[in-house]
Short mmCIF file of C-alpha atoms and ligand atoms in Angstrom, two decimals:
data_model
loop_
_atom_site.label_atom_id
_atom_site.label_comp_id
_atom_site.label_asym_id
_atom_site.label_seq_id
_atom_site.Cartn_x
_atom_site.Cartn_y
_atom_site.Cartn_z
CA UNK A 1 9.43 -19.38 -7.17
CA UNK A 2 7.41 -20.48 -4.02
CA UNK A 3 3.85 -18.66 -4.10
CA UNK A 4 2.66 -17.15 -1.05
CA UNK A 5 -0.53 -15.80 -2.02
CA UNK A 6 -2.68 -16.78 -5.07
CA UNK A 7 -4.55 -14.96 -7.54
CA UNK A 8 -7.78 -16.41 -5.94
CA UNK A 9 -6.70 -16.02 -2.28
CA UNK A 10 -5.61 -12.43 -3.00
CA UNK A 11 -8.97 -11.65 -4.99
CA UNK A 12 -11.14 -13.02 -2.12
CA UNK A 13 -9.62 -10.95 0.54
CA UNK A 14 -9.40 -7.95 -1.70
CA UNK A 15 -13.58 -8.14 -1.87
CA UNK A 16 -13.29 -8.16 2.20
CA UNK A 17 -11.27 -5.19 2.55
CA UNK A 18 -13.66 -3.50 -0.23
CA UNK A 19 -16.49 -4.48 1.76
CA UNK A 20 -14.46 -3.11 5.38
CA UNK A 21 -13.58 0.12 3.64
CA UNK A 22 -17.05 0.48 2.54
CA UNK A 23 -18.79 -0.16 5.80
CA UNK A 24 -16.35 2.33 7.31
CA UNK A 25 -17.09 5.59 4.94
CA UNK A 26 -20.14 5.12 4.42
CA UNK A 27 -21.12 7.99 2.26
CA UNK A 28 -18.64 10.46 3.44
CA UNK A 29 -16.21 11.83 0.84
CA UNK A 30 -12.45 10.19 0.93
CA UNK A 31 -9.42 10.72 -1.01
CA UNK A 32 -8.04 7.29 -1.80
CA UNK A 33 -4.13 8.27 -2.50
CA UNK A 34 -2.37 5.44 -4.30
CA UNK A 35 1.27 5.23 -3.24
CA UNK A 36 2.81 4.38 -6.74
CA UNK A 37 4.42 2.49 -8.57
CA UNK A 38 3.72 -0.96 -6.06
CA UNK A 39 0.16 -0.21 -5.47
CA UNK A 40 -1.06 0.31 -8.77
CA UNK A 41 -2.63 -3.50 -8.88
CA UNK A 42 -3.93 -3.55 -5.91
CA UNK A 43 -5.38 -0.30 -6.21
CA UNK A 44 -7.37 -1.18 -9.35
CA UNK A 45 -8.19 -4.30 -7.55
CA UNK A 46 -9.24 -2.57 -4.15
CA UNK A 47 -11.34 0.49 -6.06
CA UNK A 48 -13.59 -1.59 -7.60
CA UNK A 49 -14.28 -3.82 -4.23
CA UNK A 50 -15.33 -0.77 -2.58
CA UNK A 51 -19.10 -0.01 -3.03
CA UNK A 52 -18.89 3.46 -1.27
CA UNK A 53 -19.92 6.10 -3.63
CA UNK A 54 -18.16 8.90 -2.78
CA UNK A 55 -14.51 8.85 -3.51
CA UNK A 56 -11.85 10.49 -5.99
CA UNK A 57 -8.65 8.37 -6.94
CA UNK A 58 -4.96 10.62 -6.66
CA UNK A 59 -1.49 9.02 -6.69
CA UNK A 60 1.99 9.72 -5.34
CA UNK A 61 5.19 8.43 -5.82
CA UNK A 62 7.01 7.64 -2.61
CA UNK A 63 10.71 5.38 -3.12
CA UNK A 64 12.99 4.00 -0.83
CA UNK A 65 14.52 0.65 -1.91
CA UNK A 66 17.18 -0.25 -4.14
CA UNK A 67 17.04 -4.07 -5.08
CA UNK A 68 15.72 -6.14 -1.82
CA UNK A 69 16.62 -3.64 0.94
CA UNK A 70 15.84 -0.49 2.07
CA UNK A 71 17.60 2.62 1.79
CA UNK A 72 16.26 4.07 4.71
CA UNK A 73 15.87 7.35 3.06
CA UNK A 74 11.95 8.14 1.42
CA UNK A 75 11.93 10.09 -1.23
CA UNK A 76 8.41 11.82 -2.76
CA UNK A 77 8.30 12.61 -6.42
CA UNK A 78 4.99 14.73 -6.17
CA UNK A 79 5.00 17.00 -3.35
CA UNK A 80 1.83 19.32 -4.23
CA UNK A 81 0.14 18.28 -0.85
CA UNK A 82 -2.11 21.55 -1.07
CA UNK A 83 -4.72 19.48 -3.17
CA UNK A 84 -5.22 16.71 -0.16
CA UNK A 85 -5.98 19.40 2.30
CA UNK A 86 -9.29 19.39 4.18
CA UNK A 87 -10.32 16.07 3.06
CA UNK A 88 -10.36 12.34 4.36
CA UNK A 89 -7.55 10.37 3.39
CA UNK A 90 -7.21 6.55 2.68
CA UNK A 91 -3.63 5.78 2.07
CA UNK A 92 -3.25 2.39 -0.32
CA UNK A 93 -0.27 0.87 -0.37
CA UNK A 94 1.31 -2.29 -1.60
CA UNK A 95 3.53 -3.36 1.66
CA UNK A 96 4.53 -2.10 5.39
CA UNK A 97 7.77 -3.61 5.74
CA UNK A 98 9.40 -1.69 8.19
CA UNK A 99 7.18 1.13 8.26
CA UNK A 100 9.63 3.62 7.38
CA UNK A 101 7.82 4.93 4.36
CA UNK A 102 4.61 5.35 5.93
CA UNK A 103 5.48 6.57 9.28
CA UNK A 104 7.73 9.18 7.21
CA UNK A 105 4.86 10.15 5.17
CA UNK A 106 2.19 10.48 7.71
CA UNK A 107 4.39 12.60 9.34
CA UNK A 108 5.16 14.90 6.02
CA UNK A 109 1.27 15.10 5.60
CA UNK A 110 0.42 15.91 9.12
CA UNK A 111 3.01 18.70 9.16
CA UNK A 112 1.46 19.82 5.80
CA UNK A 113 -2.21 20.14 7.40
CA UNK A 114 -3.50 17.15 6.34
CA UNK A 115 -4.46 14.97 9.35
CA UNK A 116 -7.46 12.70 8.86
CA UNK A 117 -5.27 9.74 7.34
CA UNK A 118 -6.00 6.04 7.50
CA UNK A 119 -4.14 3.57 5.82
CA UNK A 120 -5.05 0.31 3.44
CA UNK A 121 -1.97 -2.21 2.99
CA UNK A 122 -2.46 -5.30 0.86
CA UNK A 123 0.71 -6.81 3.13
CA UNK A 124 2.58 -6.23 6.09
CA UNK A 125 5.01 -7.83 8.00
CA UNK A 126 4.21 -7.10 11.52
CA UNK A 127 7.35 -8.82 12.63
CA UNK A 128 9.44 -6.13 10.95
CA UNK A 129 7.66 -2.85 11.60
CA UNK A 130 6.41 -4.11 15.22
CA UNK A 131 3.76 -1.71 15.55
CA UNK A 132 5.43 1.56 14.72
CA UNK A 133 2.13 2.13 12.03
CA UNK A 134 -1.15 1.31 12.50
CA UNK A 135 -2.77 -0.07 9.40
CA UNK A 136 -6.21 0.45 9.41
CA UNK A 137 -7.34 -2.07 6.83
CA UNK A 138 -4.93 -4.98 6.38
CA UNK A 139 -5.16 -7.67 3.81
CA UNK A 140 -2.48 -10.12 4.63
CA UNK A 141 0.57 -10.57 7.81
CA UNK A 142 3.43 -12.18 5.58
CA UNK A 143 6.49 -13.70 7.16
CA UNK A 144 10.05 -11.06 6.88
CA UNK A 145 10.62 -12.58 3.13
CA UNK A 146 10.96 -10.71 0.09
CA UNK A 147 8.05 -10.99 -2.12
CA UNK A 148 7.51 -9.99 -5.52
CA UNK A 149 4.14 -10.21 -7.93
CA UNK A 150 0.27 -8.54 -7.75
CA UNK A 151 2.45 -5.02 -8.55
CA UNK A 152 5.45 -5.60 -6.16
CA UNK A 153 8.86 -5.85 -7.96
CA UNK A 154 12.65 -6.39 -7.58
CA UNK A 155 14.37 -3.45 -9.34
CA UNK A 156 11.32 -2.98 -11.49
CA UNK A 157 10.77 -6.49 -12.52
CA UNK A 158 7.99 -9.18 -11.71
CA UNK A 159 5.33 -6.78 -11.18
CA UNK A 160 2.95 -8.30 -13.46
CA UNK A 161 2.51 -11.73 -11.84
CA UNK A 162 -0.67 -12.10 -11.10
CA UNK A 163 -0.05 -13.87 -7.59
CA UNK A 164 2.54 -13.04 -4.77
CA UNK A 165 5.83 -15.48 -4.19
CA UNK A 166 8.66 -15.61 -2.41
CA UNK A 167 11.75 -14.08 -4.50
CA UNK A 168 14.93 -15.63 -3.57
CA UNK A 169 17.00 -14.39 -5.74
CA UNK A 170 16.24 -16.35 -9.16
CA UNK A 171 15.75 -14.61 -12.48
P1 LIG B 201 8.74 -0.10 4.54
O1 LIG B 201 9.41 1.64 4.32
O2 LIG B 201 10.22 -0.51 4.84
O3 LIG B 201 7.61 -0.34 5.14
O4 LIG B 201 8.79 -0.27 3.03
C1 LIG B 201 7.88 0.37 2.08
C2 LIG B 201 7.78 -0.02 0.87
O5 LIG B 201 9.78 -1.03 0.62
C3 LIG B 201 7.16 -0.99 -0.17
O6 LIG B 201 5.99 0.44 -0.27
C4 LIG B 201 7.47 -1.49 -1.19
O7 LIG B 201 7.74 -0.29 -2.48
C5 LIG B 201 9.24 -1.64 -0.80
N1 LIG B 201 9.21 -3.28 -0.07
C6 LIG B 201 9.04 -3.57 0.91
N2 LIG B 201 8.92 -5.18 1.30
C7 LIG B 201 9.02 -5.40 0.03
C8 LIG B 201 8.75 -6.85 -0.84
O8 LIG B 201 9.16 -7.93 0.19
N3 LIG B 201 8.78 -7.11 -1.89
C9 LIG B 201 8.99 -5.34 -2.40
N4 LIG B 201 8.60 -4.61 -1.89
C10 LIG B 201 8.98 -4.48 -1.34
#
């Protein structure tokens, strides 16, 4: 597998993102809303890189992928949004590919009265989503390749890699 982003490169960028997020929120309270499963490693690192003092962490599971392609249909697995109402939300996502998941989720939150929503994504494929969605804090813009590692999986596997690699179908 070809390494796209080394562990060191990721760590450096996560530190920068943590600084940007801290400066943006300051002392203002917010909820870091982690999209499971793919974001769990990024979320653990970005949470520890944020020096802003007033945030809590919450988790929601969304799914749209089977193998290496999007099904186009997003499902939510914990739909109790009452707890988020009236709070500032920072969504933490692993990757924005087509943008379907976050366009759908932001709309879902809006319709349920959660309106102050920002997005932090480690990766984006801007050539694919073509500005369908604004990412407030983005780690890296990558080419239209399927990637694994640092939480990102192929059918549940390879999340544990400490780096991000291009997946070409090998095991
Ligand atoms: P979107 O809805 O097309 O933006 O895709 C978002 C979700 O698809 C992400 O949260 C990932 O779970 C998954 N995904 C998209 N691209 C990749 C990839 O290259 N590797 C692993 N998962 C991906």
